[in-house]
Short mmCIF file of the N, C-alpha and C atoms (twelve columns), coordinates in Angstrom:
data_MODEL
# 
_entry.id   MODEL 
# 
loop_
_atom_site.group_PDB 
_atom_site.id 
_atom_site.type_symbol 
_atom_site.label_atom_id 
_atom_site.label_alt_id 
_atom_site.label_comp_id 
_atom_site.label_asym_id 
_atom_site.label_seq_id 
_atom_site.Cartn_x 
_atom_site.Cartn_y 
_atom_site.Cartn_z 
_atom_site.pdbx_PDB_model_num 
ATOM 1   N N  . UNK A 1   -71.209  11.882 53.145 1 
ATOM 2   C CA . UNK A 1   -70.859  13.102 53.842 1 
ATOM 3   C C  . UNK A 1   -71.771  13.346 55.034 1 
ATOM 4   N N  . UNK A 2   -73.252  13.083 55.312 1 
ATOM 5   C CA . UNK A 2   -74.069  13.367 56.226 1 
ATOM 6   C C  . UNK A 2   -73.439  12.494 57.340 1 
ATOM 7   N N  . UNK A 3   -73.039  11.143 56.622 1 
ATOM 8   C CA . UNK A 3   -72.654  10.119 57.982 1 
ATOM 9   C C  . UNK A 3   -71.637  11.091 59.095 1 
ATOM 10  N N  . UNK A 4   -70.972  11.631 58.614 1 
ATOM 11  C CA . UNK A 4   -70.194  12.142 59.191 1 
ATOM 12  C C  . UNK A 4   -70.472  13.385 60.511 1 
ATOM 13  N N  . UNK A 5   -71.809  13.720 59.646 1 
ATOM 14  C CA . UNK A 5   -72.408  15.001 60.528 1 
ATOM 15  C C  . UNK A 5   -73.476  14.124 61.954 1 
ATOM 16  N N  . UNK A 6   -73.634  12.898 61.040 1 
ATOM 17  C CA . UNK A 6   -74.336  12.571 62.114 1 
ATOM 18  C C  . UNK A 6   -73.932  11.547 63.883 1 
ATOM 19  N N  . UNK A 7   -72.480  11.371 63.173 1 
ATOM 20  C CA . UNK A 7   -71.734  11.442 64.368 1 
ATOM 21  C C  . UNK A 7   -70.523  12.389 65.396 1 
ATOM 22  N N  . UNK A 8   -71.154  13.745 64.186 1 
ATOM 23  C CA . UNK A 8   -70.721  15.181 65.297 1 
ATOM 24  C C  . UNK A 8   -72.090  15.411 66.099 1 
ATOM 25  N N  . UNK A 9   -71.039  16.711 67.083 1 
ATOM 26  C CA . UNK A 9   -72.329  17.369 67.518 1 
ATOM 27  C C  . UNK A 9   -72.047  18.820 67.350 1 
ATOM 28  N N  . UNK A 10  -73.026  18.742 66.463 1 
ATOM 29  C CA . UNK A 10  -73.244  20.179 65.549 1 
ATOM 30  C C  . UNK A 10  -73.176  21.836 66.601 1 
ATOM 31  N N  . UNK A 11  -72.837  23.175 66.190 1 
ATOM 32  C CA . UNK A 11  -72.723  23.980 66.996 1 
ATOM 33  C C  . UNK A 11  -74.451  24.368 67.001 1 
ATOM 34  N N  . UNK A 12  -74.895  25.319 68.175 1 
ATOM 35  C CA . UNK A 12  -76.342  25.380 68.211 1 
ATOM 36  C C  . UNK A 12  -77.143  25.844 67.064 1 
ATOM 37  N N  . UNK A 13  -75.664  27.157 67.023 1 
ATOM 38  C CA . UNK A 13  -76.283  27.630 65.494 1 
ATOM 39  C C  . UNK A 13  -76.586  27.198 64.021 1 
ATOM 40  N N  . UNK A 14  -75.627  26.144 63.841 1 
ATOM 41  C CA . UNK A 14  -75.752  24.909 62.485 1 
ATOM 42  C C  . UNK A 14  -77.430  24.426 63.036 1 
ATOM 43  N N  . UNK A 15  -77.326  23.840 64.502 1 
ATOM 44  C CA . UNK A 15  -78.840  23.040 64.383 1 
ATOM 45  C C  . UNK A 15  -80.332  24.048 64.761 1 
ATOM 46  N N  . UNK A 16  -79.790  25.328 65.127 1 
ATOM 47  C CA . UNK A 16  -80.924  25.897 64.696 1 
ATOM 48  C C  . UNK A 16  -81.331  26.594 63.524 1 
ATOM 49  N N  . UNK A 17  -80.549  26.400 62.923 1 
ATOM 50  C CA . UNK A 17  -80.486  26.902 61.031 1 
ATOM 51  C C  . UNK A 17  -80.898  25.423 60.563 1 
ATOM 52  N N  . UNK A 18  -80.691  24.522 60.570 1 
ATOM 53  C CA . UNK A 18  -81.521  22.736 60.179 1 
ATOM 54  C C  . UNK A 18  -82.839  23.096 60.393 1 
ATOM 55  N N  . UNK A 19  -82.862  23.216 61.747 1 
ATOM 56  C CA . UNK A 19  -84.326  23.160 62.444 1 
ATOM 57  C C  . UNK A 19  -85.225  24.033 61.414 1 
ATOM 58  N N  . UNK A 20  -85.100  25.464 61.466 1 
ATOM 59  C CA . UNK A 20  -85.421  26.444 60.946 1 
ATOM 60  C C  . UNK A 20  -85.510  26.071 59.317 1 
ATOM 61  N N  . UNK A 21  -84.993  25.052 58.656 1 
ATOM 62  C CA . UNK A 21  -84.704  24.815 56.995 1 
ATOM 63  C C  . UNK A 21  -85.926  23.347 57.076 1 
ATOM 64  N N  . UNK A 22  -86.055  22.448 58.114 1 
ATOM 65  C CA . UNK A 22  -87.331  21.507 58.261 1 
ATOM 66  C C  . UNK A 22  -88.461  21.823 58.168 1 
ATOM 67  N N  . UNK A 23  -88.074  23.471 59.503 1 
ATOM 68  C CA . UNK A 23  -89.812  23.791 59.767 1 
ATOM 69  C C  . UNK A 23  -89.880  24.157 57.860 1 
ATOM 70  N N  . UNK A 24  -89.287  25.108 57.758 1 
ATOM 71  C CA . UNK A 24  -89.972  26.087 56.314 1 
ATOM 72  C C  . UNK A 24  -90.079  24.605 55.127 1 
ATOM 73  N N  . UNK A 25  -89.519  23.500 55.343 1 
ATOM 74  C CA . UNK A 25  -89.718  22.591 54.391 1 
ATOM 75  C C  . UNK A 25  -90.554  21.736 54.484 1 
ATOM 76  N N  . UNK A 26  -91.636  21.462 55.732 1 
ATOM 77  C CA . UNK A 26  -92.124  20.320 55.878 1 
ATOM 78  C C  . UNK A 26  -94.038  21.304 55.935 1 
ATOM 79  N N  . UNK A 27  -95.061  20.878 55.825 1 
ATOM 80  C CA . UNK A 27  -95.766  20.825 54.995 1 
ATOM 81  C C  . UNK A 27  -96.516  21.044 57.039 1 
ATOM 82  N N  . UNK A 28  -96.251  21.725 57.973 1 
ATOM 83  C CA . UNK A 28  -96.229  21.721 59.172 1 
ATOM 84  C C  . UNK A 28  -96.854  20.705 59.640 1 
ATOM 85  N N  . UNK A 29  -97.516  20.554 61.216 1 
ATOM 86  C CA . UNK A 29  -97.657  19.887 61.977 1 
ATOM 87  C C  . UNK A 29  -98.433  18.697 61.479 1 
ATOM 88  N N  . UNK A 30  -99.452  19.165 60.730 1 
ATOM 89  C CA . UNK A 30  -100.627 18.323 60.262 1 
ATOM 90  C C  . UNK A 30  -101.474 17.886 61.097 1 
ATOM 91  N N  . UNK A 31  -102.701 17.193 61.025 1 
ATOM 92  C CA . UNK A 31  -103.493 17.041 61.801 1 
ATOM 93  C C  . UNK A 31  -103.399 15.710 63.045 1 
ATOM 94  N N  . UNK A 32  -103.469 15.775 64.187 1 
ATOM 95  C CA . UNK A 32  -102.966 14.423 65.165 1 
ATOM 96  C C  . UNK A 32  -103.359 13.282 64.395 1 
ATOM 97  N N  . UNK A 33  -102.545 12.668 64.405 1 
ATOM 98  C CA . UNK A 33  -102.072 11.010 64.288 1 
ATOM 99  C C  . UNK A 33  -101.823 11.215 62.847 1 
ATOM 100 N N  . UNK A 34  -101.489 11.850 61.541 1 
ATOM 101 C CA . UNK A 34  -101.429 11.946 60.854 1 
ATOM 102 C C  . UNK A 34  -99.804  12.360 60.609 1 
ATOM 103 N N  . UNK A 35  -99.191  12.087 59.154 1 
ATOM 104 C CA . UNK A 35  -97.816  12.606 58.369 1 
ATOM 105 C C  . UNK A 35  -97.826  13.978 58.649 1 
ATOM 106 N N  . UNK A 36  -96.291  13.961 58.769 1 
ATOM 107 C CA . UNK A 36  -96.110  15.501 58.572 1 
ATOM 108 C C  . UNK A 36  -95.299  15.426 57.026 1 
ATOM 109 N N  . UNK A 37  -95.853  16.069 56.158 1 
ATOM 110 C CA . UNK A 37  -95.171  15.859 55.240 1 
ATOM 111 C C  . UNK A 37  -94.604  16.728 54.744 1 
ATOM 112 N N  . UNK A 38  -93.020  16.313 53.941 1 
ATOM 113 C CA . UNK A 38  -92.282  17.453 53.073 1 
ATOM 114 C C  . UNK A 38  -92.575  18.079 51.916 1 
ATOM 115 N N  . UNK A 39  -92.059  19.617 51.836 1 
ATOM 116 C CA . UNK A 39  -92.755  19.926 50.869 1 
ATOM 117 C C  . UNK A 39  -91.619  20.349 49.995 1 
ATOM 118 N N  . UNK A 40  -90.454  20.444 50.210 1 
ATOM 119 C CA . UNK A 40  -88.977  20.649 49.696 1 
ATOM 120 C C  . UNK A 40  -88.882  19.580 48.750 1 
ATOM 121 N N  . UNK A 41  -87.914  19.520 48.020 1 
ATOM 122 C CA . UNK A 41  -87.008  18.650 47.267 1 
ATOM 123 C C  . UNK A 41  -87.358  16.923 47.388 1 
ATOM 124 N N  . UNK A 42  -87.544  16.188 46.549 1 
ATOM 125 C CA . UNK A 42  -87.388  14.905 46.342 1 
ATOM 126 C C  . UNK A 42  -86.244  14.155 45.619 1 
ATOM 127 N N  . UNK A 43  -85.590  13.075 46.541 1 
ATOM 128 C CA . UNK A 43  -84.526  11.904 45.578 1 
ATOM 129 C C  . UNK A 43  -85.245  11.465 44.250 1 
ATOM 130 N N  . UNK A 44  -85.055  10.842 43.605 1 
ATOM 131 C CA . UNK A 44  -85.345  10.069 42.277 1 
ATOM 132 C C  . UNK A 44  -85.837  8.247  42.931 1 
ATOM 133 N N  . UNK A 45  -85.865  8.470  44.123 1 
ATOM 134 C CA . UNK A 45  -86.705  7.627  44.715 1 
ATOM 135 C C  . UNK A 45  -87.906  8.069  45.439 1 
ATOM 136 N N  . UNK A 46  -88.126  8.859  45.492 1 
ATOM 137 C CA . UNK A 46  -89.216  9.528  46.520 1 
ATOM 138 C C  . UNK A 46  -88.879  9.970  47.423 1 
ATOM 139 N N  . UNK A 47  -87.640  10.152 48.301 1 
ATOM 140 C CA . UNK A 47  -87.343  10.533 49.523 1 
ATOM 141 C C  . UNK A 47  -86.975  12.072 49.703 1 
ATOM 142 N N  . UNK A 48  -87.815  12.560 50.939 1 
ATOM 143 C CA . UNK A 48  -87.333  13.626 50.605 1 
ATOM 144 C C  . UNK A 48  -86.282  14.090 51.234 1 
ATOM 145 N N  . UNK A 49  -85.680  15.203 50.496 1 
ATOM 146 C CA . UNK A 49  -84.334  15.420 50.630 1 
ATOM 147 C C  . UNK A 49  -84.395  16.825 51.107 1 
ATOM 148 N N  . UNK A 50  -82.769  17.413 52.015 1 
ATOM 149 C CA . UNK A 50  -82.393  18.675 52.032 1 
ATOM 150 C C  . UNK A 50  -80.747  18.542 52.064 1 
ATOM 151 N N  . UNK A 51  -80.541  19.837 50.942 1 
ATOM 152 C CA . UNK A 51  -79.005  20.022 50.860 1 
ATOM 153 C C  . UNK A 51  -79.110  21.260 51.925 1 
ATOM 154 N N  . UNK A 52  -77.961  21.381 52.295 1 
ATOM 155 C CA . UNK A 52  -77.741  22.302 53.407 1 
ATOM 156 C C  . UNK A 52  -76.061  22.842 53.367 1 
ATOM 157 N N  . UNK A 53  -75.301  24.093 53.314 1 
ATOM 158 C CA . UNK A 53  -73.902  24.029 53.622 1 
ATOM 159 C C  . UNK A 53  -73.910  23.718 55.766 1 
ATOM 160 N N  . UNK A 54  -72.959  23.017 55.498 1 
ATOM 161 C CA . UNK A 54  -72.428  23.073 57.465 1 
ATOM 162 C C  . UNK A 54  -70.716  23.027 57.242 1 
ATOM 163 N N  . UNK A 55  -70.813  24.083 57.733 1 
ATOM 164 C CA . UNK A 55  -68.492  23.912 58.452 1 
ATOM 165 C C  . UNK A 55  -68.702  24.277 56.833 1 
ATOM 166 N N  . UNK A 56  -68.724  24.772 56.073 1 
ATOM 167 C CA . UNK A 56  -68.261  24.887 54.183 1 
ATOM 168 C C  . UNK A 56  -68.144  24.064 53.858 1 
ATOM 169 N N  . UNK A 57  -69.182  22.576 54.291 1 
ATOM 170 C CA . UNK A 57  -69.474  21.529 52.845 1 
ATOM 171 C C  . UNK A 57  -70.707  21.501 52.850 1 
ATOM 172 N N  . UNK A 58  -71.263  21.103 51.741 1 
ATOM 173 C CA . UNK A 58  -72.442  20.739 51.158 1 
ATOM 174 C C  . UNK A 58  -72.886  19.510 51.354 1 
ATOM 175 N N  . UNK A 59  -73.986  19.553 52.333 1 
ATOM 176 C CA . UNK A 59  -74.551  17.931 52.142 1 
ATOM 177 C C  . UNK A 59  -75.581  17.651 51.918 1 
ATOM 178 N N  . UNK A 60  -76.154  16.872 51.382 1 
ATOM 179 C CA . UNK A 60  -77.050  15.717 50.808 1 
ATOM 180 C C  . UNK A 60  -77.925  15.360 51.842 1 
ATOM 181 N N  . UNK A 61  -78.844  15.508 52.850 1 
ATOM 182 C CA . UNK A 61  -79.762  14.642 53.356 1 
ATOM 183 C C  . UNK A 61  -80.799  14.559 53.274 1 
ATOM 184 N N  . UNK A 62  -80.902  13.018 54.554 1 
ATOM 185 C CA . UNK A 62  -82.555  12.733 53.862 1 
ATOM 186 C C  . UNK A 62  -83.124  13.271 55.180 1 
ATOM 187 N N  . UNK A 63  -84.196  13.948 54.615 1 
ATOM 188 C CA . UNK A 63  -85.117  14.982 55.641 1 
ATOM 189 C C  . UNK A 63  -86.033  14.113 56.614 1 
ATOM 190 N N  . UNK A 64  -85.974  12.874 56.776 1 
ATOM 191 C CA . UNK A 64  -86.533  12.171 57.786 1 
ATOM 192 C C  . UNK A 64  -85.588  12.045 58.509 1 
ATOM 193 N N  . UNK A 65  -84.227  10.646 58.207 1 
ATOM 194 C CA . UNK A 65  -82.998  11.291 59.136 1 
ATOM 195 C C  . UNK A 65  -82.375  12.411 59.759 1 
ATOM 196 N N  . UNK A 66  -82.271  13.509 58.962 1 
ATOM 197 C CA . UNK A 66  -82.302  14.920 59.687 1 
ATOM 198 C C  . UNK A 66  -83.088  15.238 60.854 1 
ATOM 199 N N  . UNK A 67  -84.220  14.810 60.521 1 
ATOM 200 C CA . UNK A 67  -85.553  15.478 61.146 1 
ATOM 201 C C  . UNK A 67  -85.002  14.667 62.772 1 
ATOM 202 N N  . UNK A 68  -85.501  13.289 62.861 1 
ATOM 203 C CA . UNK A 68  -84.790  12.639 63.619 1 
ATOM 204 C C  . UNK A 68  -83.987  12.749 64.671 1 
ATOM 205 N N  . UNK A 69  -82.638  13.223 63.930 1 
ATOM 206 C CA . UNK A 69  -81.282  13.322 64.590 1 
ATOM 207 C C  . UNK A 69  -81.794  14.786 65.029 1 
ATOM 208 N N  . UNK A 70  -82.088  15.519 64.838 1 
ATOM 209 C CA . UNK A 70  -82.278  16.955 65.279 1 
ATOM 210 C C  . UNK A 70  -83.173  16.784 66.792 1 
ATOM 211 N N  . UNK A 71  -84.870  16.024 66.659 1 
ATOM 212 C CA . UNK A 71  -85.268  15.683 67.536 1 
ATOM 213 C C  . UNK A 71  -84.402  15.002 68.711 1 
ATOM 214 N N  . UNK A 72  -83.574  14.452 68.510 1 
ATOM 215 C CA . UNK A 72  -82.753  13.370 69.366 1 
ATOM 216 C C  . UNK A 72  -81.309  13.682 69.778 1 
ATOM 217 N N  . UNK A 73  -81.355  15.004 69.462 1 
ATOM 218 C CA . UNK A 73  -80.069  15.433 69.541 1 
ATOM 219 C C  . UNK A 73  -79.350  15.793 70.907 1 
ATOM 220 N N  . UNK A 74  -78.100  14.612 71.366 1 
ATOM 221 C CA . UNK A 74  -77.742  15.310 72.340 1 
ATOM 222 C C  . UNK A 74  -77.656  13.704 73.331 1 
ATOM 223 N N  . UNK A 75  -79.138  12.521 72.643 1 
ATOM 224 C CA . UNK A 75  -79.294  11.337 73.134 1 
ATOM 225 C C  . UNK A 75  -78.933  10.225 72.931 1 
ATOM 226 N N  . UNK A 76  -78.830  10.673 71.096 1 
ATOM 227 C CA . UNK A 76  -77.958  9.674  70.791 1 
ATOM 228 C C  . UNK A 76  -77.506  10.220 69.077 1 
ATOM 229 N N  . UNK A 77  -76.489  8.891  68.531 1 
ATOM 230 C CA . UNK A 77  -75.794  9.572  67.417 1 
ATOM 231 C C  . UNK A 77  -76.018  8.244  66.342 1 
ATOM 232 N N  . UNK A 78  -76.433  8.996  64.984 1 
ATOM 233 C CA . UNK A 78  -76.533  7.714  63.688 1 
ATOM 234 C C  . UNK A 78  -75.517  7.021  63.213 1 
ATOM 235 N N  . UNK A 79  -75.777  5.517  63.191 1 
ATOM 236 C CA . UNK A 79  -74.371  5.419  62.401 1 
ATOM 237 C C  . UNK A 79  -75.375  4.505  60.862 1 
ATOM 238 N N  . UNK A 80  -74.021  4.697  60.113 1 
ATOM 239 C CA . UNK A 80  -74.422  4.106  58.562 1 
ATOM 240 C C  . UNK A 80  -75.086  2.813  58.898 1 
ATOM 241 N N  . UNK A 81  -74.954  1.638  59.673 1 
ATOM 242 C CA . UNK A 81  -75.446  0.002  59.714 1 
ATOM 243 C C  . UNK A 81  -77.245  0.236  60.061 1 
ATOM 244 N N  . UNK A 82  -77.692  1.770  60.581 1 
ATOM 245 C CA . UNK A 82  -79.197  1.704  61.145 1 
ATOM 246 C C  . UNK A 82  -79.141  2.584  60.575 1 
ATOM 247 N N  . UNK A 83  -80.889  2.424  60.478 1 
ATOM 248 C CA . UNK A 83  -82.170  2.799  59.102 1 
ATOM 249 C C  . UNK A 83  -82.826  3.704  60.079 1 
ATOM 250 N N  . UNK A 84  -82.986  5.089  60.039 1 
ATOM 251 C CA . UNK A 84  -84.392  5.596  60.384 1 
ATOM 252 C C  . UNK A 84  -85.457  5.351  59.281 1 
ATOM 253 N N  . UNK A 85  -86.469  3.844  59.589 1 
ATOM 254 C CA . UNK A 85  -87.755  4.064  58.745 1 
ATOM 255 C C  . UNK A 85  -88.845  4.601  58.776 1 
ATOM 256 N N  . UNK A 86  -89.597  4.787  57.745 1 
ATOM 257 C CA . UNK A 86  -91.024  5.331  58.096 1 
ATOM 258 C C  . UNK A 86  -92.355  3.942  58.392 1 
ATOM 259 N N  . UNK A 87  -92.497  3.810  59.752 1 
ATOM 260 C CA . UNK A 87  -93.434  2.850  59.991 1 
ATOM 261 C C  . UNK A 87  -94.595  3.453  59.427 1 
ATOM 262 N N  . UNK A 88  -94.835  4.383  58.597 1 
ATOM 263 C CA . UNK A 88  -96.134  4.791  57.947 1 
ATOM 264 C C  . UNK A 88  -95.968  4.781  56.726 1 
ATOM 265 N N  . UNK A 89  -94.738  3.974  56.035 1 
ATOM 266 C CA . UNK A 89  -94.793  3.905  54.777 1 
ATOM 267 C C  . UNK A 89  -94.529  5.072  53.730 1 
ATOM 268 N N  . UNK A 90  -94.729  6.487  54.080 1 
ATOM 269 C CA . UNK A 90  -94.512  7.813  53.735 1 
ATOM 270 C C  . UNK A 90  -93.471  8.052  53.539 1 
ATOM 271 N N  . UNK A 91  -92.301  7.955  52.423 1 
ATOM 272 C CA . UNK A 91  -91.334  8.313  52.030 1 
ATOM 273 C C  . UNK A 91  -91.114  10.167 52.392 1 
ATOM 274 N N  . UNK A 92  -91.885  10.626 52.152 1 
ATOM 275 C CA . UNK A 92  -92.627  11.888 52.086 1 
ATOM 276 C C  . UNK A 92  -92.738  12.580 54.096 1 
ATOM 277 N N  . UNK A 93  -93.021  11.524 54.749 1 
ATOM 278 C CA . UNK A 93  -93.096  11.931 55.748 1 
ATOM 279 C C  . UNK A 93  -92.275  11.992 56.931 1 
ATOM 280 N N  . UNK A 94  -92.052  12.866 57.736 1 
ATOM 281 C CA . UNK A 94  -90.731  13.432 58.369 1 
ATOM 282 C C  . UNK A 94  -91.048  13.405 60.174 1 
ATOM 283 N N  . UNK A 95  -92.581  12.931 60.436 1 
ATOM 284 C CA . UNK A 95  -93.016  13.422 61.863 1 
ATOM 285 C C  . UNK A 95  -92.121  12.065 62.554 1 
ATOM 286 N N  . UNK A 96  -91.531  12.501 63.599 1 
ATOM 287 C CA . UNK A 96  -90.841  11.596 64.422 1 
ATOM 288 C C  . UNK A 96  -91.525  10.767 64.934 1 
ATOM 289 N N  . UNK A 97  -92.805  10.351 65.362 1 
ATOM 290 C CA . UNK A 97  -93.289  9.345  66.007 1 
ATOM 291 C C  . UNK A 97  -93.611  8.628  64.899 1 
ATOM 292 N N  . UNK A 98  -93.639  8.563  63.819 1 
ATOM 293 C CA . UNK A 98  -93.854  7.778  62.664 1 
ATOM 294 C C  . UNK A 98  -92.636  7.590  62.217 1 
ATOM 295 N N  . UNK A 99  -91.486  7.565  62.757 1 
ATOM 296 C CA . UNK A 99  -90.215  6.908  62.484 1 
ATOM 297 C C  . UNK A 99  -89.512  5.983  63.549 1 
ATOM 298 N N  . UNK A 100 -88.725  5.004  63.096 1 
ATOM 299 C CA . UNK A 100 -88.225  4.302  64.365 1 
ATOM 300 C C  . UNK A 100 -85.968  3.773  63.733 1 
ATOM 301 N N  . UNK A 101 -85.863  3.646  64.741 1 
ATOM 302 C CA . UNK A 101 -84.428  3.736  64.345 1 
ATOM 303 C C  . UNK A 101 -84.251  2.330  64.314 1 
ATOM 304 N N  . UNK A 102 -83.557  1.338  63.404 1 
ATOM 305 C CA . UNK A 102 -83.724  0.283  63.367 1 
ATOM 306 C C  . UNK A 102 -82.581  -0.323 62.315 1 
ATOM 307 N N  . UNK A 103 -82.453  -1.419 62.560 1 
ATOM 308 C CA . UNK A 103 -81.502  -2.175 61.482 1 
ATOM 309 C C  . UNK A 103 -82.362  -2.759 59.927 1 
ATOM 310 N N  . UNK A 104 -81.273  -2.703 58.943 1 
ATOM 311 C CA . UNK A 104 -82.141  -2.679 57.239 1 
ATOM 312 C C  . UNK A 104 -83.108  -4.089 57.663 1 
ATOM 313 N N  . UNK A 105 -82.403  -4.520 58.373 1 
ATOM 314 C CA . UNK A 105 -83.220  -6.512 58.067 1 
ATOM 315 C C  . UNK A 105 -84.667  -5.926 58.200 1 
ATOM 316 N N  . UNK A 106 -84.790  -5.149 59.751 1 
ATOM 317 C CA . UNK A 106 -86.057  -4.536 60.361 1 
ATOM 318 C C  . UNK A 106 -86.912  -4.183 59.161 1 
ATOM 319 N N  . UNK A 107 -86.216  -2.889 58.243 1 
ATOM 320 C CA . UNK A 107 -86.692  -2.049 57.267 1 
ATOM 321 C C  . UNK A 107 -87.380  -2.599 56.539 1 
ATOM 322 N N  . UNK A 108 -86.517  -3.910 55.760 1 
ATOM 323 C CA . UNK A 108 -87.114  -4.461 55.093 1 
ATOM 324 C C  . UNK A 108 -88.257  -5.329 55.138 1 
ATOM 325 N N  . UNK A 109 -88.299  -6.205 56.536 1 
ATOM 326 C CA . UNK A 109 -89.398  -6.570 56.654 1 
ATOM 327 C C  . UNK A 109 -90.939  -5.799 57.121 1 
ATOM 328 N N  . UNK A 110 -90.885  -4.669 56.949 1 
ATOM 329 C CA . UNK A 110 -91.381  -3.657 56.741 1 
ATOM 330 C C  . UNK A 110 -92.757  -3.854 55.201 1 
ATOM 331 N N  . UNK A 111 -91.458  -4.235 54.470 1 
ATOM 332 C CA . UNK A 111 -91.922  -3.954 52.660 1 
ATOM 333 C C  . UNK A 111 -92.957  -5.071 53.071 1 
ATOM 334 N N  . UNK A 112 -93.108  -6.303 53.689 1 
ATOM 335 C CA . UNK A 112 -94.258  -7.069 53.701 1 
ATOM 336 C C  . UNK A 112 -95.363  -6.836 54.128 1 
ATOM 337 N N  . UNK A 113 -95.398  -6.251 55.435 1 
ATOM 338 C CA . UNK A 113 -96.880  -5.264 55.825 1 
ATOM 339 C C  . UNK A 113 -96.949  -4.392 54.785 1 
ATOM 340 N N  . UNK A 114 -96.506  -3.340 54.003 1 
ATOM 341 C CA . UNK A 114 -97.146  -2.986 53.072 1 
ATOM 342 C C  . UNK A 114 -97.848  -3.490 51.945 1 
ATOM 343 N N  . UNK A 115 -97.053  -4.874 51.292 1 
ATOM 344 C CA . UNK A 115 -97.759  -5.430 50.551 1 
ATOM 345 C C  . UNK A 115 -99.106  -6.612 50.890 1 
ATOM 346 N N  . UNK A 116 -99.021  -6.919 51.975 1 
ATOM 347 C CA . UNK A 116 -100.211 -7.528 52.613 1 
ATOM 348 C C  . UNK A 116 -101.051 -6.990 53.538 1 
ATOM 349 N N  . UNK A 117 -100.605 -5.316 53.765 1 
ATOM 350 C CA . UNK A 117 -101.529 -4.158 54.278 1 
ATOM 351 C C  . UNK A 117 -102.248 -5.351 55.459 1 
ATOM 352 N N  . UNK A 118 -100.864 -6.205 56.107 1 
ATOM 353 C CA . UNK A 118 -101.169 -6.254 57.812 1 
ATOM 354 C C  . UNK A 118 -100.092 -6.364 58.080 1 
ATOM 355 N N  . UNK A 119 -99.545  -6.036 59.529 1 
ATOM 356 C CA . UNK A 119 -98.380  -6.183 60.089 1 
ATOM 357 C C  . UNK A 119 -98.762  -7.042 61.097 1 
ATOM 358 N N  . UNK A 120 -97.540  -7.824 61.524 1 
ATOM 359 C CA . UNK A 120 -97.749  -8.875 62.682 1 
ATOM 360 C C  . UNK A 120 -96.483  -8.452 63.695 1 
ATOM 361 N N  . UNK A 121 -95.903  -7.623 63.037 1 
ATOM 362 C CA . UNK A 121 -95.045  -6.673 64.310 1 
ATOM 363 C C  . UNK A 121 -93.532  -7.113 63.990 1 
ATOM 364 N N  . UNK A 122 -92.855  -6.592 64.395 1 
ATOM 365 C CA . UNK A 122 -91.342  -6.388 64.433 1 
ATOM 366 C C  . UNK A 122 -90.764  -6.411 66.064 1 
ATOM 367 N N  . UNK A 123 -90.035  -7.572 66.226 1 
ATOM 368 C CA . UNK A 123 -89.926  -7.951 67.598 1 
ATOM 369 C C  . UNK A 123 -88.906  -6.556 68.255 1 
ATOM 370 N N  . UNK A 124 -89.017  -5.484 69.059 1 
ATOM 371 C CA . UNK A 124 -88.614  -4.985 69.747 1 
ATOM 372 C C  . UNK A 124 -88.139  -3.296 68.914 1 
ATOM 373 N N  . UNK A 125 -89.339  -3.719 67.734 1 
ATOM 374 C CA . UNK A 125 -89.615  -2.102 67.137 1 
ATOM 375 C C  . UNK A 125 -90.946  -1.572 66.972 1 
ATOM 376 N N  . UNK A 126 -91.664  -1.046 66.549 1 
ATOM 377 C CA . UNK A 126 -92.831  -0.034 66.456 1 
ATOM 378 C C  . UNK A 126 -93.237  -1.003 65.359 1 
ATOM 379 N N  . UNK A 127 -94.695  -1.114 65.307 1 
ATOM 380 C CA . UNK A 127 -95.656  -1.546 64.259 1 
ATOM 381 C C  . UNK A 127 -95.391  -0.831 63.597 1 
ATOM 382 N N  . UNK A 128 -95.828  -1.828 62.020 1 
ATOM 383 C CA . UNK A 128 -96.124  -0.125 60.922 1 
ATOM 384 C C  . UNK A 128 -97.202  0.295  61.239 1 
ATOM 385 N N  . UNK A 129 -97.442  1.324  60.962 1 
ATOM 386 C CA . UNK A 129 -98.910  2.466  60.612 1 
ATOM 387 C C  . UNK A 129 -99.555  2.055  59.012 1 
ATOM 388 N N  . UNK A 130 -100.770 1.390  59.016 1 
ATOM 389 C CA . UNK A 130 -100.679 0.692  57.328 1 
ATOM 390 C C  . UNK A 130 -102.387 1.358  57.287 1 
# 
C-alpha cells in the first residue's frame, strides 16, 4: 500500500501531517554526524515503523523511507525495485544523510562492511558509516 503513496504526490496537508508525525516520532536532531533516531513503533525486524491514515487508508511504513521521500519530495518518486538503506547500519535511524537510495544488490553488499567493520565502497553510492 505505501508503494503506491510513494508514487503519488501527496496534498501539502497529508505531507505536513507525515512531517509533523516524524518530527514527534524521531528521537530529534541529535548531535552532528550522528543517528537521528526513532522513537515510535518497531517491525519484528527492527525497523522502525509508522502507520498513518492518507485519502481513508491505512498504511504501514517504514520511517526511514518516509523520512526520505518527504525530504525529497517533489525531486523524485520510490519505486518497489530500490532500497532506501541505512549506510550507518541503524535500522533505528531515519537522518537523511545517513541514507542512500539504491538497488537490493547495493543493500546487500552493505551486510559485508558490517560484518568485517570495513567498507571498500559501493561503486557510485555512499560508503557505509561503520
Amino acid at each position: 500500500m505505501a508503494s503506491a503513496f510513494y508514487a503519488s504526490v501527496p496534498s501539502l496537508h497529508t505531507v505536513q501531517r507525515l512531517k509533523n508525525l516524524v518530527e514527534q516520532k524521531s528521537g530529534g536532531a541529535g548531535a552532528a554526524g550522528a543517528c537521528r533516531l526513532w522513537v515510535g513503533e518497531h517491525d519484528r525486524y527492527g525497523y522502525a515503523v509508522l502507520r498513518a491514515t492518507v485519502a481513508g487508508k491505512r498504511i504501514h511504513f517504514l520511517a526511514h523511507r518516509l523520512a526520505f521521500f518527504l525530504h525529497f519530495l517533489g525531486t523524485m518518486i520510490l519505486i518497489d525495485t530500490m532500497n532506501v538503506s541505512h549506510i550507518c547500519h541503524n535500522k533505528k535511524c531515519i537522518k537523511v544523510e545517513r541514507l542512500s537510495y539504491e538497488p537490493q544488490s547495493v543493500n546487500n553488499s552493505r551486510k559485508k562492511c558490517l560484518a568485517t567493520r570495513e567498507c571498500t565502497g559501493h561503486h557510485g553510492y555512499p560508503k557505509c558509516i561503520l
